[in-house]
Amino acid sequence: MDANASPTAMRIDFVSDVVCPWCAIGLTSLEQALARLEGVVDADLHIQPFELNPQLGPEGEDIVQHLQEKYGLTAEQVAANQEAIRRRGAELGFAFDMGSRTRTWNTFDAHRLLHWAGIEVKQVELKRALLRAYFTEGRNVSDHATLVEVAGSAGLPA
């Protein structure tokens, strides 16, 4: 690339849920790739909603039971998958604490908050904070008090 050339502008729509471990891995990988392309690509990252489990009620579900029923897995297969996810996250610098994450939640309100964060130009920061809250800290990302606290930690007015 010509040293005087401007970076190529690129819009990236990242469609994901905040309770999808592969989405946490994907976002971390994408951000690392974009960092390597700094000066070559000027990416405008937009977070788009995708609810993995829109049918979940406010009480959520036990994560292992949920994964077994949804994907027809044994408890051993769930454990092996979670270990593979934990290892891949560690390689990228993202910490998955599978022991603290015992339930999965409805994420509708988290997506509403992410939409607002996009208007406030804090969407990516909030997405990272929500992924960390759920996967690293095992927090309920459907709980309104948790969402307010996580929003504040991402630089949004609580």
PDB file of C-alpha atoms in Angstrom:
ATOM      1  CA  MET A   1       0.000   0.000   0.000  1.00  0.00           C
ATOM      2  CA  ASP A   2       1.165   3.507  -0.811  1.00  0.00           C
ATOM      3  CA  ALA A   3       2.407   5.178   2.391  1.00  0.00           C
ATOM      4  CA  ASN A   4       0.408   8.292   1.462  1.00  0.00           C
ATOM      5  CA  ALA A   5      -2.815   6.423   0.712  1.00  0.00           C
ATOM      6  CA  SER A   6      -5.783   6.799   3.010  1.00  0.00           C
ATOM      7  CA  PRO A   7      -7.050   3.742   4.863  1.00  0.00           C
ATOM      8  CA  THR A   8      -9.893   1.886   3.202  1.00  0.00           C
ATOM      9  CA  ALA A   9     -13.185   2.707   4.918  1.00  0.00           C
ATOM     10  CA  MET A  10     -15.245  -0.335   5.789  1.00  0.00           C
ATOM     11  CA  ARG A  11     -18.526  -0.791   7.640  1.00  0.00           C
ATOM     12  CA  ILE A  12     -18.775  -4.058   9.562  1.00  0.00           C
ATOM     13  CA  ASP A  13     -22.111  -5.239  10.922  1.00  0.00           C
ATOM     14  CA  PHE A  14     -21.404  -7.717  13.713  1.00  0.00           C
ATOM     15  CA  VAL A  15     -24.587  -9.736  14.294  1.00  0.00           C
ATOM     16  CA  SER A  16     -24.509 -11.503  17.640  1.00  0.00           C
ATOM     17  CA  ASP A  17     -25.965 -12.156  21.071  1.00  0.00           C
ATOM     18  CA  VAL A  18     -24.388 -11.346  24.431  1.00  0.00           C
ATOM     19  CA  VAL A  19     -24.848 -14.951  25.637  1.00  0.00           C
ATOM     20  CA  CYS A  20     -23.122 -16.553  22.624  1.00  0.00           C
ATOM     21  CA  PRO A  21     -19.574 -17.638  23.523  1.00  0.00           C
ATOM     22  CA  TRP A  22     -18.520 -17.885  19.878  1.00  0.00           C
ATOM     23  CA  CYS A  23     -19.657 -14.282  19.439  1.00  0.00           C
ATOM     24  CA  ALA A  24     -17.311 -13.217  22.258  1.00  0.00           C
ATOM     25  CA  ILE A  25     -14.502 -15.102  20.522  1.00  0.00           C
ATOM     26  CA  GLY A  26     -15.490 -13.642  17.150  1.00  0.00           C
ATOM     27  CA  LEU A  27     -15.570 -10.045  18.374  1.00  0.00           C
ATOM     28  CA  THR A  28     -12.236 -10.411  20.139  1.00  0.00           C
ATOM     29  CA  SER A  29     -10.692 -11.980  17.016  1.00  0.00           C
ATOM     30  CA  LEU A  30     -12.160  -9.290  14.774  1.00  0.00           C
ATOM     31  CA  GLU A  31     -10.848  -6.485  16.959  1.00  0.00           C
ATOM     32  CA  GLN A  32      -7.377  -8.052  17.013  1.00  0.00           C
ATOM     33  CA  ALA A  33      -7.405  -8.412  13.211  1.00  0.00           C
ATOM     34  CA  LEU A  34      -8.484  -4.790  12.802  1.00  0.00           C
ATOM     35  CA  ALA A  35      -5.694  -3.669  15.135  1.00  0.00           C
ATOM     36  CA  ARG A  36      -3.192  -5.430  12.849  1.00  0.00           C
ATOM     37  CA  LEU A  37      -4.704  -3.538   9.897  1.00  0.00           C
ATOM     38  CA  GLU A  38      -4.526  -0.124  11.542  1.00  0.00           C
ATOM     39  CA  GLY A  39      -3.673   2.447   8.919  1.00  0.00           C
ATOM     40  CA  VAL A  40      -4.813   0.117   6.134  1.00  0.00           C
ATOM     41  CA  VAL A  41      -8.479  -0.325   7.066  1.00  0.00           C
ATOM     42  CA  ASP A  42     -10.667   2.173   8.885  1.00  0.00           C
ATOM     43  CA  ALA A  43     -13.489  -0.014  10.194  1.00  0.00           C
ATOM     44  CA  ASP A  44     -16.795   1.348  11.415  1.00  0.00           C
ATOM     45  CA  LEU A  45     -18.106  -1.476  13.621  1.00  0.00           C
ATOM     46  CA  HIS A  46     -21.856  -1.736  14.221  1.00  0.00           C
ATOM     47  CA  ILE A  47     -23.359  -4.259  16.618  1.00  0.00           C
ATOM     48  CA  GLN A  48     -26.583  -5.821  15.326  1.00  0.00           C
ATOM     49  CA  PRO A  49     -28.958  -7.820  17.529  1.00  0.00           C
ATOM     50  CA  PHE A  50     -29.541 -11.532  17.379  1.00  0.00           C
ATOM     51  CA  GLU A  51     -31.396 -13.278  20.192  1.00  0.00           C
ATOM     52  CA  LEU A  52     -30.325 -16.883  20.611  1.00  0.00           C
ATOM     53  CA  ASN A  53     -33.162 -17.651  23.014  1.00  0.00           C
ATOM     54  CA  PRO A  54     -36.031 -15.157  22.685  1.00  0.00           C
ATOM     55  CA  GLN A  55     -38.412 -17.649  24.307  1.00  0.00           C
ATOM     56  CA  LEU A  56     -36.621 -17.595  27.683  1.00  0.00           C
ATOM     57  CA  GLY A  57     -38.535 -16.147  30.598  1.00  0.00           C
ATOM     58  CA  PRO A  58     -37.083 -13.819  33.232  1.00  0.00           C
ATOM     59  CA  GLU A  59     -35.863 -16.760  35.333  1.00  0.00           C
ATOM     60  CA  GLY A  60     -33.600 -17.990  32.516  1.00  0.00           C
ATOM     61  CA  GLU A  61     -32.487 -21.625  32.345  1.00  0.00           C
ATOM     62  CA  ASP A  62     -29.688 -23.755  33.700  1.00  0.00           C
ATOM     63  CA  ILE A  63     -26.968 -23.466  31.062  1.00  0.00           C
ATOM     64  CA  VAL A  64     -25.948 -27.134  30.917  1.00  0.00           C
ATOM     65  CA  GLN A  65     -29.540 -28.370  30.770  1.00  0.00           C
ATOM     66  CA  HIS A  66     -30.355 -25.727  28.158  1.00  0.00           C
ATOM     67  CA  LEU A  67     -27.440 -26.741  25.922  1.00  0.00           C
ATOM     68  CA  GLN A  68     -28.243 -30.431  26.317  1.00  0.00           C
ATOM     69  CA  GLU A  69     -31.857 -29.926  25.292  1.00  0.00           C
ATOM     70  CA  LYS A  70     -31.226 -27.380  22.537  1.00  0.00           C
ATOM     71  CA  TYR A  71     -28.402 -29.254  20.808  1.00  0.00           C
ATOM     72  CA  GLY A  72     -28.991 -32.860  21.930  1.00  0.00           C
ATOM     73  CA  LEU A  73     -25.687 -33.004  23.792  1.00  0.00           C
ATOM     74  CA  THR A  74     -24.604 -35.086  26.751  1.00  0.00           C
ATOM     75  CA  ALA A  75     -23.241 -33.406  29.880  1.00  0.00           C
ATOM     76  CA  GLU A  76     -19.790 -34.635  28.840  1.00  0.00           C
ATOM     77  CA  GLN A  77     -20.126 -33.050  25.394  1.00  0.00           C
ATOM     78  CA  VAL A  78     -21.228 -29.760  26.962  1.00  0.00           C
ATOM     79  CA  ALA A  79     -18.201 -29.859  29.281  1.00  0.00           C
ATOM     80  CA  ALA A  80     -15.839 -30.609  26.374  1.00  0.00           C
ATOM     81  CA  ASN A  81     -17.329 -27.773  24.304  1.00  0.00           C
ATOM     82  CA  GLN A  82     -17.065 -25.355  27.209  1.00  0.00           C
ATOM     83  CA  GLU A  83     -13.411 -26.298  27.733  1.00  0.00           C
ATOM     84  CA  ALA A  84     -12.671 -25.739  24.027  1.00  0.00           C
ATOM     85  CA  ILE A  85     -14.361 -22.337  24.245  1.00  0.00           C
ATOM     86  CA  ARG A  86     -12.440 -21.469  27.428  1.00  0.00           C
ATOM     87  CA  ARG A  87      -9.119 -22.431  25.804  1.00  0.00           C
ATOM     88  CA  ARG A  88      -9.823 -20.452  22.611  1.00  0.00           C
ATOM     89  CA  GLY A  89     -10.848 -17.428  24.660  1.00  0.00           C
ATOM     90  CA  ALA A  90      -7.643 -17.678  26.724  1.00  0.00           C
ATOM     91  CA  GLU A  91      -5.568 -17.754  23.519  1.00  0.00           C
ATOM     92  CA  LEU A  92      -7.181 -14.445  22.550  1.00  0.00           C
ATOM     93  CA  GLY A  93      -7.041 -12.861  25.999  1.00  0.00           C
ATOM     94  CA  PHE A  94     -10.765 -13.234  26.753  1.00  0.00           C
ATOM     95  CA  ALA A  95     -11.525 -14.917  30.085  1.00  0.00           C
ATOM     96  CA  PHE A  96     -14.399 -17.394  30.205  1.00  0.00           C
ATOM     97  CA  ASP A  97     -15.283 -18.490  33.741  1.00  0.00           C
ATOM     98  CA  MET A  98     -17.540 -21.441  33.015  1.00  0.00           C
ATOM     99  CA  GLY A  99     -18.069 -22.084  36.733  1.00  0.00           C
ATOM    100  CA  SER A 100     -19.615 -18.665  37.339  1.00  0.00           C
ATOM    101  CA  ARG A 101     -21.918 -18.904  34.314  1.00  0.00           C
ATOM    102  CA  THR A 102     -24.618 -21.308  35.481  1.00  0.00           C
ATOM    103  CA  ARG A 103     -27.653 -19.876  33.673  1.00  0.00           C
ATOM    104  CA  THR A 104     -28.544 -18.430  30.306  1.00  0.00           C
ATOM    105  CA  TRP A 105     -30.859 -15.454  30.012  1.00  0.00           C
ATOM    106  CA  ASN A 106     -33.190 -13.658  27.662  1.00  0.00           C
ATOM    107  CA  THR A 107     -31.202 -10.818  26.101  1.00  0.00           C
ATOM    108  CA  PHE A 108     -33.941  -8.607  24.652  1.00  0.00           C
ATOM    109  CA  ASP A 109     -33.283  -5.727  27.050  1.00  0.00           C
ATOM    110  CA  ALA A 110     -29.512  -6.044  26.583  1.00  0.00           C
ATOM    111  CA  HIS A 111     -30.076  -5.565  22.841  1.00  0.00           C
ATOM    112  CA  ARG A 112     -32.271  -2.538  23.492  1.00  0.00           C
ATOM    113  CA  LEU A 113     -29.461  -1.103  25.603  1.00  0.00           C
ATOM    114  CA  LEU A 114     -26.942  -1.834  22.831  1.00  0.00           C
ATOM    115  CA  HIS A 115     -29.156   0.055  20.375  1.00  0.00           C
ATOM    116  CA  TRP A 116     -29.142   3.098  22.649  1.00  0.00           C
ATOM    117  CA  ALA A 117     -25.373   2.736  23.125  1.00  0.00           C
ATOM    118  CA  GLY A 118     -25.040   2.958  19.335  1.00  0.00           C
ATOM    119  CA  ILE A 119     -26.762   6.329  19.394  1.00  0.00           C
ATOM    120  CA  GLU A 120     -24.377   7.392  22.181  1.00  0.00           C
ATOM    121  CA  VAL A 121     -21.354   6.077  20.188  1.00  0.00           C
ATOM    122  CA  LYS A 122     -20.491   3.568  22.933  1.00  0.00           C
ATOM    123  CA  GLN A 123     -21.888   0.419  21.359  1.00  0.00           C
ATOM    124  CA  VAL A 124     -18.678  -1.600  21.053  1.00  0.00           C
ATOM    125  CA  GLU A 125     -17.628  -0.661  24.588  1.00  0.00           C
ATOM    126  CA  LEU A 126     -20.989  -1.804  25.925  1.00  0.00           C
ATOM    127  CA  LYS A 127     -20.877  -5.029  23.909  1.00  0.00           C
ATOM    128  CA  ARG A 128     -17.464  -5.867  25.388  1.00  0.00           C
ATOM    129  CA  ALA A 129     -18.715  -5.028  28.892  1.00  0.00           C
ATOM    130  CA  LEU A 130     -21.833  -7.202  28.498  1.00  0.00           C
ATOM    131  CA  LEU A 131     -19.792 -10.149  27.206  1.00  0.00           C
ATOM    132  CA  ARG A 132     -17.396  -9.780  30.134  1.00  0.00           C
ATOM    133  CA  ALA A 133     -20.270  -9.446  32.625  1.00  0.00           C
ATOM    134  CA  TYR A 134     -21.868 -12.664  31.414  1.00  0.00           C
ATOM    135  CA  PHE A 135     -18.949 -14.896  30.472  1.00  0.00           C
ATOM    136  CA  THR A 136     -16.269 -13.752  32.916  1.00  0.00           C
ATOM    137  CA  GLU A 137     -18.357 -12.648  35.890  1.00  0.00           C
ATOM    138  CA  GLY A 138     -21.419 -14.902  35.431  1.00  0.00           C
ATOM    139  CA  ARG A 139     -23.857 -12.004  35.766  1.00  0.00           C
ATOM    140  CA  ASN A 140     -27.508 -11.957  34.706  1.00  0.00           C
ATOM    141  CA  VAL A 141     -27.551  -9.795  31.576  1.00  0.00           C
ATOM    142  CA  SER A 142     -31.327  -9.588  31.631  1.00  0.00           C
ATOM    143  CA  ASP A 143     -31.445  -7.999  35.090  1.00  0.00           C
ATOM    144  CA  HIS A 144     -32.105  -4.264  34.824  1.00  0.00           C
ATOM    145  CA  ALA A 145     -29.875  -3.311  37.761  1.00  0.00           C
ATOM    146  CA  THR A 146     -27.027  -5.286  36.170  1.00  0.00           C
ATOM    147  CA  LEU A 147     -27.639  -3.608  32.812  1.00  0.00           C
ATOM    148  CA  VAL A 148     -27.521  -0.146  34.404  1.00  0.00           C
ATOM    149  CA  GLU A 149     -24.254  -0.995  36.178  1.00  0.00           C
ATOM    150  CA  VAL A 150     -22.667  -2.500  33.067  1.00  0.00           C
ATOM    151  CA  ALA A 151     -23.750   0.502  30.994  1.00  0.00           C
ATOM    152  CA  GLY A 152     -22.063   2.799  33.497  1.00  0.00           C
ATOM    153  CA  SER A 153     -18.868   0.743  33.327  1.00  0.00           C
ATOM    154  CA  ALA A 154     -18.879   1.207  29.544  1.00  0.00           C
ATOM    155  CA  GLY A 155     -18.978   4.992  29.877  1.00  0.00           C
ATOM    156  CA  LEU A 156     -22.716   5.463  29.441  1.00  0.00           C
ATOM    157  CA  PRO A 157     -24.804   7.515  31.847  1.00  0.00           C
ATOM    158  CA  ALA A 158     -26.410   5.113  34.291  1.00  0.00           C
TER     159      ALA A 158
END
